[in-house]
């Protein structure tokens, strides 16, 4: 791997780049402590601080996500979702999966509800339309899909709304390899008071139901 390849790789691994830069600064500071004690000590302190920051950010990300995320990618097809009392009810589609229509940052889109997915995932097109940008200091993740493993970047959706459910500041992954598929994962479902499947209907119960207009297919 040449220098250019290395730099390109580090550009996609910001935490690793931060750690490498911190090690370089700390080493340089150690070399300068003899002839320039103040500058050498300052650089070494900054390098050590950078290493601690990289470690803490890595721990936070590992705590929030598992090392692999499984996503199902079936064909589209979805019946109408309904709000009944404090519940949002989503009938099973002909393909045997649950699909819903939602608004993410105000942009309408359809989503597959996948209880096997750790985190909510967006197509690149939807992320661009909804103005969701991957956060530069967050590590990339690898998604395991029916079409193989794909690399994805992590971002945050200000708001995702459907039925009587609203999720704010929701972690999402932006995955070009998903095509036009969008997935709601367990990081949203785990925020609910409860969810269950009964009579081929997915029933979602939020802690605090909100009044929203019903999304149509």
Short mmCIF file of C-alpha atoms in Angstrom, two decimals:
data_model
loop_
_atom_site.label_atom_id
_atom_site.label_comp_id
_atom_site.label_asym_id
_atom_site.label_seq_id
_atom_site.Cartn_x
_atom_site.Cartn_y
_atom_site.Cartn_z
CA UNK A 1 0.00 0.00 0.00
CA UNK A 2 1.53 3.33 -1.09
CA UNK A 3 1.23 6.69 0.67
CA UNK A 4 -1.71 7.81 -1.46
CA UNK A 5 -3.66 4.61 -0.72
CA UNK A 6 -2.88 4.98 2.97
CA UNK A 7 -4.13 8.58 3.04
CA UNK A 8 -7.32 7.60 1.22
CA UNK A 9 -7.92 4.78 3.69
CA UNK A 10 -7.39 7.08 6.68
CA UNK A 11 -9.80 9.60 5.15
CA UNK A 12 -12.55 6.98 5.55
CA UNK A 13 -11.43 5.99 9.06
CA UNK A 14 -11.46 9.28 11.03
CA UNK A 15 -10.90 7.72 14.45
CA UNK A 16 -7.89 5.77 13.18
CA UNK A 17 -6.58 8.96 11.53
CA UNK A 18 -7.01 10.82 14.83
CA UNK A 19 -5.11 8.09 16.69
CA UNK A 20 -2.26 8.08 14.13
CA UNK A 21 -1.99 11.87 14.25
CA UNK A 22 -2.01 11.82 18.06
CA UNK A 23 0.78 9.22 18.15
CA UNK A 24 2.85 11.32 15.71
CA UNK A 25 2.37 14.50 17.78
CA UNK A 26 3.17 12.70 21.04
CA UNK A 27 6.32 11.15 19.54
CA UNK A 28 7.43 14.51 18.15
CA UNK A 29 6.85 16.08 21.53
CA UNK A 30 9.02 13.42 23.19
CA UNK A 31 11.84 14.13 20.73
CA UNK A 32 11.66 17.87 21.43
CA UNK A 33 11.51 17.66 25.21
CA UNK A 34 15.33 17.83 25.42
CA UNK A 35 16.11 20.90 23.29
CA UNK A 36 12.68 22.58 23.68
CA UNK A 37 11.13 21.42 26.97
CA UNK A 38 8.04 23.64 26.88
CA UNK A 39 7.11 22.97 23.25
CA UNK A 40 7.97 19.30 23.58
CA UNK A 41 5.84 18.92 26.68
CA UNK A 42 2.94 20.77 25.06
CA UNK A 43 3.03 18.58 21.95
CA UNK A 44 3.28 15.42 23.99
CA UNK A 45 0.32 16.50 26.10
CA UNK A 46 -1.75 17.27 23.00
CA UNK A 47 -0.85 13.91 21.49
CA UNK A 48 -1.87 12.05 24.63
CA UNK A 49 -5.12 14.02 24.75
CA UNK A 50 -5.82 13.05 21.14
CA UNK A 51 -5.26 9.37 21.96
CA UNK A 52 -7.65 9.56 24.91
CA UNK A 53 -10.27 11.27 22.70
CA UNK A 54 -9.93 8.59 20.02
CA UNK A 55 -10.28 5.85 22.65
CA UNK A 56 -13.37 7.41 24.23
CA UNK A 57 -15.07 7.96 20.85
CA UNK A 58 -14.35 4.35 19.90
CA UNK A 59 -15.82 3.08 23.18
CA UNK A 60 -18.96 5.18 22.65
CA UNK A 61 -19.48 3.80 19.15
CA UNK A 62 -18.89 0.20 20.20
CA UNK A 63 -21.42 0.65 23.00
CA UNK A 64 -24.03 1.95 20.54
CA UNK A 65 -23.53 -0.52 17.71
CA UNK A 66 -22.50 -4.11 17.29
CA UNK A 67 -19.67 -5.04 14.95
CA UNK A 68 -22.03 -6.31 12.25
CA UNK A 69 -25.55 -5.34 11.22
CA UNK A 70 -27.88 -7.67 9.36
CA UNK A 71 -30.32 -6.15 6.89
CA UNK A 72 -32.96 -7.96 4.87
CA UNK A 73 -33.59 -6.69 1.36
CA UNK A 74 -36.89 -8.06 0.02
CA UNK A 75 -39.00 -6.64 -2.78
CA UNK A 76 -41.25 -3.64 -2.25
CA UNK A 77 -44.98 -3.94 -1.64
CA UNK A 78 -46.93 -2.56 1.30
CA UNK A 79 -50.52 -2.22 2.54
CA UNK A 80 -51.90 0.80 4.35
CA UNK A 81 -50.75 1.47 7.91
CA UNK A 82 -53.30 2.65 10.48
CA UNK A 83 -53.39 4.50 13.78
CA UNK A 84 -55.79 3.01 16.33
CA UNK A 85 -55.93 4.69 19.74
CA UNK A 86 -52.38 4.81 21.05
CA UNK A 87 -51.08 2.27 18.53
CA UNK A 88 -49.75 2.29 15.00
CA UNK A 89 -50.76 -0.93 13.22
CA UNK A 90 -48.99 -2.15 10.08
CA UNK A 91 -50.42 -5.16 8.21
CA UNK A 92 -47.99 -7.67 6.74
CA UNK A 93 -47.30 -7.18 3.05
CA UNK A 94 -47.66 -9.88 0.42
CA UNK A 95 -43.90 -10.47 0.59
CA UNK A 96 -44.17 -11.42 4.27
CA UNK A 97 -42.54 -8.23 5.59
CA UNK A 98 -43.76 -5.09 7.29
CA UNK A 99 -43.50 -1.82 5.36
CA UNK A 100 -44.51 1.68 6.42
CA UNK A 101 -44.51 5.20 5.11
CA UNK A 102 -42.75 7.84 7.18
CA UNK A 103 -41.28 11.32 7.02
CA UNK A 104 -37.63 11.75 7.84
CA UNK A 105 -36.65 15.39 8.34
CA UNK A 106 -39.90 16.18 6.55
CA UNK A 107 -39.10 14.02 3.50
CA UNK A 108 -41.62 11.21 2.75
CA UNK A 109 -40.18 7.75 2.22
CA UNK A 110 -41.09 4.10 2.71
CA UNK A 111 -39.26 1.83 5.11
CA UNK A 112 -38.91 -1.85 5.80
CA UNK A 113 -39.28 -2.66 9.51
CA UNK A 114 -36.49 -5.14 10.24
CA UNK A 115 -36.19 -6.44 13.81
CA UNK A 116 -32.93 -8.11 12.78
CA UNK A 117 -31.31 -4.76 11.95
CA UNK A 118 -29.43 -3.09 14.78
CA UNK A 119 -29.67 0.41 13.35
CA UNK A 120 -31.95 2.34 10.98
CA UNK A 121 -30.47 2.57 7.48
CA UNK A 122 -31.08 5.00 4.60
CA UNK A 123 -30.31 4.96 0.92
CA UNK A 124 -27.90 7.62 -0.31
CA UNK A 125 -30.66 9.36 -2.28
CA UNK A 126 -32.95 9.66 0.74
CA UNK A 127 -30.10 10.86 2.94
CA UNK A 128 -29.30 13.60 0.42
CA UNK A 129 -32.95 14.65 0.05
CA UNK A 130 -33.49 14.68 3.82
CA UNK A 131 -30.23 16.61 4.30
CA UNK A 132 -28.60 13.93 6.46
CA UNK A 133 -24.83 14.05 6.27
CA UNK A 134 -22.49 11.40 7.70
CA UNK A 135 -20.65 12.73 10.73
CA UNK A 136 -16.91 12.98 9.94
CA UNK A 137 -15.61 11.78 13.33
CA UNK A 138 -17.79 8.67 13.50
CA UNK A 139 -16.43 5.34 12.35
CA UNK A 140 -17.70 3.56 9.27
CA UNK A 141 -19.61 0.32 9.82
CA UNK A 142 -20.03 -2.82 7.71
CA UNK A 143 -23.57 -3.98 6.96
CA UNK A 144 -24.26 -7.63 6.12
CA UNK A 145 -26.98 -7.74 3.47
CA UNK A 146 -28.45 -10.35 1.16
CA UNK A 147 -26.08 -9.00 -1.50
CA UNK A 148 -22.97 -9.22 0.70
CA UNK A 149 -21.14 -6.85 3.03
CA UNK A 150 -21.26 -3.12 2.30
CA UNK A 151 -19.62 -0.13 3.98
CA UNK A 152 -21.83 2.58 5.50
CA UNK A 153 -21.32 5.90 7.27
CA UNK A 154 -23.12 7.02 10.43
CA UNK A 155 -25.27 10.16 10.66
CA UNK A 156 -28.16 11.55 12.70
CA UNK A 157 -31.77 12.21 11.63
CA UNK A 158 -33.36 15.15 13.40
CA UNK A 159 -36.81 13.57 13.18
CA UNK A 160 -38.45 10.42 11.84
CA UNK A 161 -42.26 10.40 12.03
CA UNK A 162 -44.96 7.90 11.11
CA UNK A 163 -48.40 7.05 12.48
CA UNK A 164 -48.45 8.37 16.05
CA UNK A 165 -44.71 7.86 16.55
CA UNK A 166 -41.94 10.44 16.42
CA UNK A 167 -38.25 9.65 16.99
CA UNK A 168 -35.80 12.55 17.30
CA UNK A 169 -32.00 12.61 17.11
CA UNK A 170 -32.00 9.10 15.67
CA UNK A 171 -28.75 7.41 14.63
CA UNK A 172 -28.83 6.16 11.05
CA UNK A 173 -26.40 4.64 8.61
CA UNK A 174 -26.13 5.87 5.03
CA UNK A 175 -25.39 2.93 2.78
CA UNK A 176 -24.93 3.39 -0.99
CA UNK A 177 -25.05 -0.40 -1.48
CA UNK A 178 -28.67 -0.58 -0.29
CA UNK A 179 -29.98 0.94 -3.50
CA UNK A 180 -33.37 2.55 -2.77
CA UNK A 181 -34.13 0.44 0.30
CA UNK A 182 -34.63 2.16 3.67
CA UNK A 183 -34.76 0.14 6.90
CA UNK A 184 -36.10 0.87 10.38
CA UNK A 185 -34.00 -1.02 12.89
CA UNK A 186 -33.98 -1.86 16.57
CA UNK A 187 -32.45 1.47 17.62
CA UNK A 188 -35.88 3.00 16.86
CA UNK A 189 -38.04 0.07 18.00
CA UNK A 190 -36.22 -0.05 21.34
CA UNK A 191 -37.45 3.49 22.08
CA UNK A 192 -41.08 2.35 22.03
CA UNK A 193 -43.11 1.34 25.05
CA UNK A 194 -43.73 -1.98 23.28
CA UNK A 195 -44.06 -3.66 19.91
CA UNK A 196 -45.53 -7.00 18.93
CA UNK A 197 -46.92 -9.01 16.03
CA UNK A 198 -50.49 -10.27 16.24
CA UNK A 199 -52.66 -11.69 13.45
CA UNK A 200 -50.04 -10.78 10.82
CA UNK A 201 -50.05 -7.16 12.01
CA UNK A 202 -47.13 -5.29 13.53
CA UNK A 203 -48.37 -3.23 16.49
CA UNK A 204 -46.16 -0.35 17.64
CA UNK A 205 -46.93 1.42 20.92
CA UNK A 206 -45.01 4.62 21.72
CA UNK A 207 -44.42 5.99 25.22
CA UNK A 208 -45.97 9.31 24.22
CA UNK A 209 -48.29 9.04 21.18
CA UNK A 210 -48.43 12.12 19.00
CA UNK A 211 -51.16 13.37 16.69
CA UNK A 212 -50.05 13.09 13.07
CA UNK A 213 -51.89 12.75 9.80
CA UNK A 214 -51.98 9.19 8.56
CA UNK A 215 -49.48 8.40 5.77
CA UNK A 216 -50.98 6.67 2.74
CA UNK A 217 -49.25 4.24 0.44
#
